[in-house]
Amino acid sequence: MTTRREQTSGESRDLILAAAAELFASKGYRPTTFADVAERSGISRGSIPWHFGSKEGLLLAVLERSVQQLIVDLGPEPFPDAATELERMARGLEALFSRPNARLFVTLLVEAMEPDSPIHDRYAAMHETLRANGRRALENLLPSYGPRLDALTAALVGAAIGIHQQWLINPTQVDLAQSLDALRDMVLATVRAAGQQ
Amino acid sequence: MTTRREQTSGESRDLILAAAAELFASKGYRPTTFADVAERSGISRGSIPWHFGSKEGLLLAVLERSVQQLIVDLGPEPFPDAATELERMARGLEALFSRPNARLFVTLLVEAMEPDSPIHDRYAAMHETLRANGRRALENLLPSYGPRLDALTAALVGAAIGIHQQWLINPTQVDLAQSLDALRDMVLATVRAAGQQ
């Protein structure tokens, strides 16, 4: 049972997250202050660190919401066939990366790299969530891969990360959709080769 | 013909680069000052900005040297066969990423993301050098791919970038060598599928 207090707290959290996502996208991460988020969300300034600890914590929560939305969008249904499933994953990543907030994944990366950083573990956990979900999808496509699926999943999540960054740095030279298509086709060739063995 | 002045200038540049690479690896990028680099290299402090413009410019030059070294290591010889060539590329990337300085690619990324940043264009050019070299290697393996090679190369350079970052963030969860092996195997499956068409 959800108590009134929990409900209110969850609602406040959602309002803060929605306001922060809009401000980070429109105004940028660094210039946005807790006071801005408080004003836009209608939630008192003091309750923001209570919910998220720090501005980095707030940013991570915004990003985690994007990752969760991708996982929901991709859905839990079984796959009609490998080609359709891989196409769905490619388009899901394209939609995720096309959101204005997605560039904030990179904003946090430098800080998350330091093992002592307060956000290192949460950023690492976000990578693991992405790999775990990718692995679950691939288990059905590549049942013969066994333990090699961990490395394959890291390579594929890596490809998504690195395509996104190259496109952010140089959108005229790197075509986001075509690069994700090329990745989809490589996985499809891998699935077909494994099926022939 | 190289004049005495050019030779001296080139030598100074090399000494500064070698000293900076050591300091960035041992002490970290942010704590290292021009004075530190001057002391270690024996080159006057004032000539460092003359050669590299800024500390970011010096870091980019250190990284560009790593990329050039990778390209030299991979060599221009023709490929004995696709499997051997792809193995050689995987091991070249593994060696590049294992260098202590390689994590500095990520240090610069956030700043390079801003289109107005002074290092944006040089960072974009470094990505393009990696893609151009990858593309040249793949042209021999996938002659039927034609213009689709651009997107494939972006996907593969992306995979290398993203494997590296996941491994830096969580080296106990992500195996660098095995992830690069998985990438090698996907390209091999793609090459073989294209050959069968």
Tab-separated table of N, CA, C and O in Angstrom, chain A residues 71-133:
chain	number	residue	atom	x	y	z
A	71	ILE	N	13.979	0.720	-22.459
A	71	ILE	CA	13.715	-0.688	-22.146
A	71	ILE	C	12.216	-0.976	-22.248
A	71	ILE	O	11.805	-1.997	-22.796
A	72	VAL	N	11.397	-0.031	-21.767
A	72	VAL	CA	9.947	-0.190	-21.884
A	72	VAL	C	9.532	-0.170	-23.361
A	72	VAL	O	8.750	-1.001	-23.825
A	73	ASP	N	10.111	0.762	-24.128
A	73	ASP	CA	9.755	0.877	-25.548
A	73	ASP	C	10.085	-0.411	-26.306
A	73	ASP	O	9.350	-0.819	-27.208
A	74	LEU	N	11.223	-1.006	-25.967
A	74	LEU	CA	11.634	-2.213	-26.699
A	74	LEU	C	10.729	-3.394	-26.337
A	74	LEU	O	10.561	-4.313	-27.127
A	75	GLY	N	10.152	-3.344	-25.135
A	75	GLY	CA	9.104	-4.292	-24.778
A	75	GLY	C	9.594	-5.686	-24.485
A	75	GLY	O	10.698	-6.066	-24.869
A	76	PRO	N	8.783	-6.460	-23.767
A	76	PRO	CA	9.184	-7.788	-23.357
A	76	PRO	C	8.646	-8.896	-24.280
A	76	PRO	O	8.889	-10.058	-24.036
A	77	GLU	N	7.903	-8.572	-25.316
A	77	GLU	CA	7.290	-9.608	-26.158
A	77	GLU	C	8.352	-10.464	-26.845
A	77	GLU	O	9.459	-9.998	-27.103
A	78	PRO	N	7.990	-11.695	-27.186
A	78	PRO	CA	8.928	-12.515	-27.950
A	78	PRO	C	9.115	-11.934	-29.352
A	78	PRO	O	8.320	-11.119	-29.816
A	79	PHE	N	10.193	-12.356	-29.996
A	79	PHE	CA	10.590	-11.762	-31.269
A	79	PHE	C	9.974	-12.509	-32.424
A	79	PHE	O	10.075	-13.734	-32.481
A	80	PRO	N	9.371	-11.807	-33.340
A	80	PRO	CA	8.843	-12.479	-34.522
A	80	PRO	C	9.982	-13.173	-35.280
A	80	PRO	O	9.875	-14.335	-35.638
A	81	ASP	N	11.068	-12.487	-35.492
A	81	ASP	CA	12.259	-13.070	-36.133
A	81	ASP	C	13.434	-12.136	-35.872
A	81	ASP	O	13.240	-10.983	-35.469
A	82	ALA	N	14.643	-12.641	-36.093
A	82	ALA	CA	15.846	-11.874	-35.742
A	82	ALA	C	15.885	-10.535	-36.468
A	82	ALA	O	16.197	-9.502	-35.854
A	83	ALA	N	15.566	-10.515	-37.753
A	83	ALA	CA	15.673	-9.271	-38.525
A	83	ALA	C	14.735	-8.206	-37.957
A	83	ALA	O	15.125	-7.046	-37.785
A	84	THR	N	13.507	-8.597	-37.625
A	84	THR	CA	12.540	-7.639	-37.087
A	84	THR	C	12.970	-7.143	-35.715
A	84	THR	O	12.886	-5.949	-35.400
A	85	GLU	N	13.453	-8.058	-34.881
A	85	GLU	CA	13.875	-7.692	-33.547
A	85	GLU	C	15.067	-6.726	-33.595
A	85	GLU	O	15.101	-5.734	-32.867
A	86	LEU	N	16.036	-7.015	-34.458
A	86	LEU	CA	17.223	-6.151	-34.532
A	86	LEU	C	16.862	-4.790	-35.115
A	86	LEU	O	17.414	-3.765	-34.700
A	87	GLU	N	15.943	-4.776	-36.040
A	87	GLU	CA	15.458	-3.502	-36.574
A	87	GLU	C	14.804	-2.669	-35.458
A	87	GLU	O	15.036	-1.468	-35.341
A	88	ARG	N	14.019	-3.343	-34.622
A	88	ARG	CA	13.360	-2.648	-33.521
A	88	ARG	C	14.389	-2.066	-32.551
A	88	ARG	O	14.248	-0.931	-32.066
A	89	MET	N	15.451	-2.823	-32.274
A	89	MET	CA	16.483	-2.314	-31.370
A	89	MET	C	17.208	-1.115	-31.987
A	89	MET	O	17.500	-0.132	-31.301
A	90	ALA	N	17.502	-1.205	-33.284
A	90	ALA	CA	18.206	-0.090	-33.945
A	90	ALA	C	17.363	1.183	-33.879
A	90	ALA	O	17.874	2.271	-33.572
A	91	ARG	N	16.058	1.054	-34.146
A	91	ARG	CA	15.195	2.240	-34.122
A	91	ARG	C	14.993	2.750	-32.696
A	91	ARG	O	14.821	3.952	-32.475
A	92	GLY	N	14.986	1.846	-31.700
A	92	GLY	CA	14.882	2.278	-30.305
A	92	GLY	C	16.094	3.104	-29.900
A	92	GLY	O	15.973	4.142	-29.244
A	93	LEU	N	17.288	2.658	-30.309
A	93	LEU	CA	18.501	3.424	-30.001
A	93	LEU	C	18.498	4.759	-30.735
A	93	LEU	O	18.893	5.788	-30.178
A	94	GLU	N	18.038	4.750	-31.973
A	94	GLU	CA	17.985	6.001	-32.738
A	94	GLU	C	17.076	7.010	-32.030
A	94	GLU	O	17.424	8.197	-31.904
A	95	ALA	N	15.924	6.526	-31.540
A	95	ALA	CA	15.003	7.429	-30.841
A	95	ALA	C	15.625	7.940	-29.542
A	95	ALA	O	15.533	9.132	-29.218
A	96	LEU	N	16.291	7.045	-28.801
A	96	LEU	CA	16.939	7.462	-27.543
A	96	LEU	C	17.993	8.537	-27.808
A	96	LEU	O	18.030	9.568	-27.141
A	97	PHE	N	18.861	8.298	-28.792
A	97	PHE	CA	19.966	9.229	-29.043
A	97	PHE	C	19.482	10.545	-29.636
A	97	PHE	O	20.175	11.559	-29.537
A	98	SER	N	18.321	10.525	-30.264
A	98	SER	CA	17.811	11.755	-30.873
A	98	SER	C	17.187	12.698	-29.845
A	98	SER	O	16.914	13.853	-30.153
A	99	ARG	N	16.950	12.196	-28.629
A	99	ARG	CA	16.429	13.096	-27.595
A	99	ARG	C	17.488	14.107	-27.195
A	99	ARG	O	18.653	13.745	-27.038
A	100	PRO	N	17.085	15.365	-26.981
A	100	PRO	CA	18.083	16.385	-26.629
A	100	PRO	C	18.867	16.018	-25.366
A	100	PRO	O	20.037	16.356	-25.231
A	101	ASN	N	18.240	15.301	-24.444
A	101	ASN	CA	18.933	14.977	-23.199
A	101	ASN	C	20.016	13.927	-23.344
A	101	ASN	O	20.843	13.754	-22.455
A	102	ALA	N	20.003	13.193	-24.459
A	102	ALA	CA	20.925	12.064	-24.562
A	102	ALA	C	22.382	12.517	-24.548
A	102	ALA	O	23.257	11.784	-24.095
A	103	ARG	N	22.658	13.731	-25.018
A	103	ARG	CA	24.049	14.194	-25.001
A	103	ARG	C	24.574	14.327	-23.570
A	103	ARG	O	25.780	14.370	-23.348
A	104	LEU	N	23.667	14.380	-22.597
A	104	LEU	CA	24.099	14.495	-21.202
A	104	LEU	C	24.780	13.225	-20.697
A	104	LEU	O	25.508	13.259	-19.718
A	105	PHE	N	24.539	12.080	-21.366
A	105	PHE	CA	25.303	10.880	-21.013
A	105	PHE	C	26.798	11.168	-21.074
A	105	PHE	O	27.575	10.666	-20.270
A	106	VAL	N	27.183	11.950	-22.064
A	106	VAL	CA	28.604	12.255	-22.254
A	106	VAL	C	29.072	13.276	-21.230
A	106	VAL	O	30.198	13.219	-20.749
A	107	THR	N	28.191	14.223	-20.881
A	107	THR	CA	28.529	15.243	-19.886
A	107	THR	C	29.019	14.617	-18.580
A	107	THR	O	29.956	15.093	-17.950
A	108	LEU	N	28.360	13.524	-18.192
A	108	LEU	CA	28.695	12.892	-16.915
A	108	LEU	C	29.907	11.979	-16.994
A	108	LEU	O	30.491	11.625	-15.980
A	109	LEU	N	30.245	11.572	-18.207
A	109	LEU	CA	31.207	10.489	-18.362
A	109	LEU	C	32.558	10.794	-17.724
A	109	LEU	O	33.140	9.952	-17.040
A	110	VAL	N	33.056	12.007	-17.941
A	110	VAL	CA	34.391	12.341	-17.447
A	110	VAL	C	34.447	12.215	-15.933
A	110	VAL	O	35.380	11.654	-15.364
A	111	GLU	N	33.400	12.716	-15.302
A	111	GLU	CA	33.383	12.643	-13.849
A	111	GLU	C	33.234	11.200	-13.372
A	111	GLU	O	33.871	10.779	-12.406
A	112	ALA	N	32.396	10.439	-14.087
A	112	ALA	CA	32.152	9.055	-13.688
A	112	ALA	C	33.403	8.190	-13.834
A	112	ALA	O	33.519	7.138	-13.212
A	113	MET	N	34.347	8.647	-14.667
A	113	MET	CA	35.561	7.867	-14.916
A	113	MET	C	36.433	7.718	-13.678
A	113	MET	O	37.195	6.773	-13.563
A	114	GLU	N	36.378	8.695	-12.797
A	114	GLU	CA	37.212	8.624	-11.594
A	114	GLU	C	36.610	7.612	-10.629
A	114	GLU	O	35.464	7.782	-10.204
A	115	PRO	N	37.363	6.579	-10.243
A	115	PRO	CA	36.784	5.542	-9.379
A	115	PRO	C	36.274	6.091	-8.050
A	115	PRO	O	35.346	5.536	-7.461
A	116	ASP	N	36.864	7.200	-7.566
A	116	ASP	CA	36.428	7.761	-6.288
A	116	ASP	C	35.228	8.690	-6.433
A	116	ASP	O	34.703	9.176	-5.428
A	117	SER	N	34.834	8.978	-7.646
A	117	SER	CA	33.729	9.915	-7.848
A	117	SER	C	32.442	9.364	-7.255
A	117	SER	O	32.176	8.157	-7.331
A	118	PRO	N	31.613	10.239	-6.661
A	118	PRO	CA	30.361	9.753	-6.066
A	118	PRO	C	29.412	9.160	-7.108
A	118	PRO	O	28.527	8.385	-6.753
A	119	ILE	N	29.585	9.517	-8.376
A	119	ILE	CA	28.652	8.975	-9.369
A	119	ILE	C	29.237	7.792	-10.134
A	119	ILE	O	28.558	7.203	-10.976
A	120	HIS	N	30.501	7.412	-9.850
A	120	HIS	CA	31.106	6.312	-10.608
A	120	HIS	C	30.253	5.048	-10.569
A	120	HIS	O	29.957	4.441	-11.595
A	121	ASP	N	29.852	4.649	-9.365
A	121	ASP	CA	29.154	3.367	-9.236
A	121	ASP	C	27.790	3.397	-9.922
A	121	ASP	O	27.363	2.401	-10.504
A	122	ARG	N	27.114	4.542	-9.826
A	122	ARG	CA	25.792	4.604	-10.462
A	122	ARG	C	25.916	4.628	-11.975
A	122	ARG	O	25.080	4.072	-12.692
A	123	TYR	N	26.956	5.271	-12.491
A	123	TYR	CA	27.156	5.274	-13.939
A	123	TYR	C	27.508	3.860	-14.410
A	123	TYR	O	27.001	3.375	-15.423
A	124	ALA	N	28.379	3.190	-13.642
A	124	ALA	CA	28.731	1.801	-13.974
A	124	ALA	C	27.480	0.923	-13.963
A	124	ALA	O	27.304	0.057	-14.829
A	125	ALA	N	26.589	1.165	-12.981
A	125	ALA	CA	25.359	0.366	-12.902
A	125	ALA	C	24.462	0.623	-14.110
A	125	ALA	O	23.785	-0.291	-14.605
A	126	MET	N	24.466	1.858	-14.623
A	126	MET	CA	23.658	2.152	-15.809
A	126	MET	C	24.189	1.383	-17.019
A	126	MET	O	23.423	0.817	-17.799
A	127	HIS	N	25.514	1.339	-17.177
A	127	HIS	CA	26.106	0.508	-18.238
A	127	HIS	C	25.678	-0.954	-18.071
A	127	HIS	O	25.340	-1.633	-19.041
A	128	GLU	N	25.703	-1.431	-16.826
A	128	GLU	CA	25.345	-2.839	-16.599
A	128	GLU	C	23.883	-3.108	-16.924
A	128	GLU	O	23.553	-4.175	-17.444
A	129	THR	N	23.015	-2.143	-16.619
A	129	THR	CA	21.605	-2.309	-16.990
A	129	THR	C	21.460	-2.434	-18.508
A	129	THR	O	20.714	-3.286	-19.012
A	130	LEU	N	22.189	-1.587	-19.229
A	130	LEU	CA	22.128	-1.658	-20.692
A	130	LEU	C	22.633	-3.008	-21.192
A	130	LEU	O	22.028	-3.630	-22.065
A	131	ARG	N	23.743	-3.472	-20.617
A	131	ARG	CA	24.288	-4.768	-21.069
A	131	ARG	C	23.353	-5.908	-20.701
A	131	ARG	O	23.142	-6.832	-21.503
A	132	ALA	N	22.779	-5.865	-19.487
A	132	ALA	CA	21.889	-6.953	-19.060
A	132	ALA	C	20.676	-7.054	-19.978
A	132	ALA	O	20.250	-8.148	-20.361
A	133	ASN	N	20.127	-5.885	-20.361
A	133	ASN	CA	18.968	-5.911	-21.245
A	133	ASN	C	19.343	-6.348	-22.655
A	133	ASN	O	18.603	-7.086	-23.297
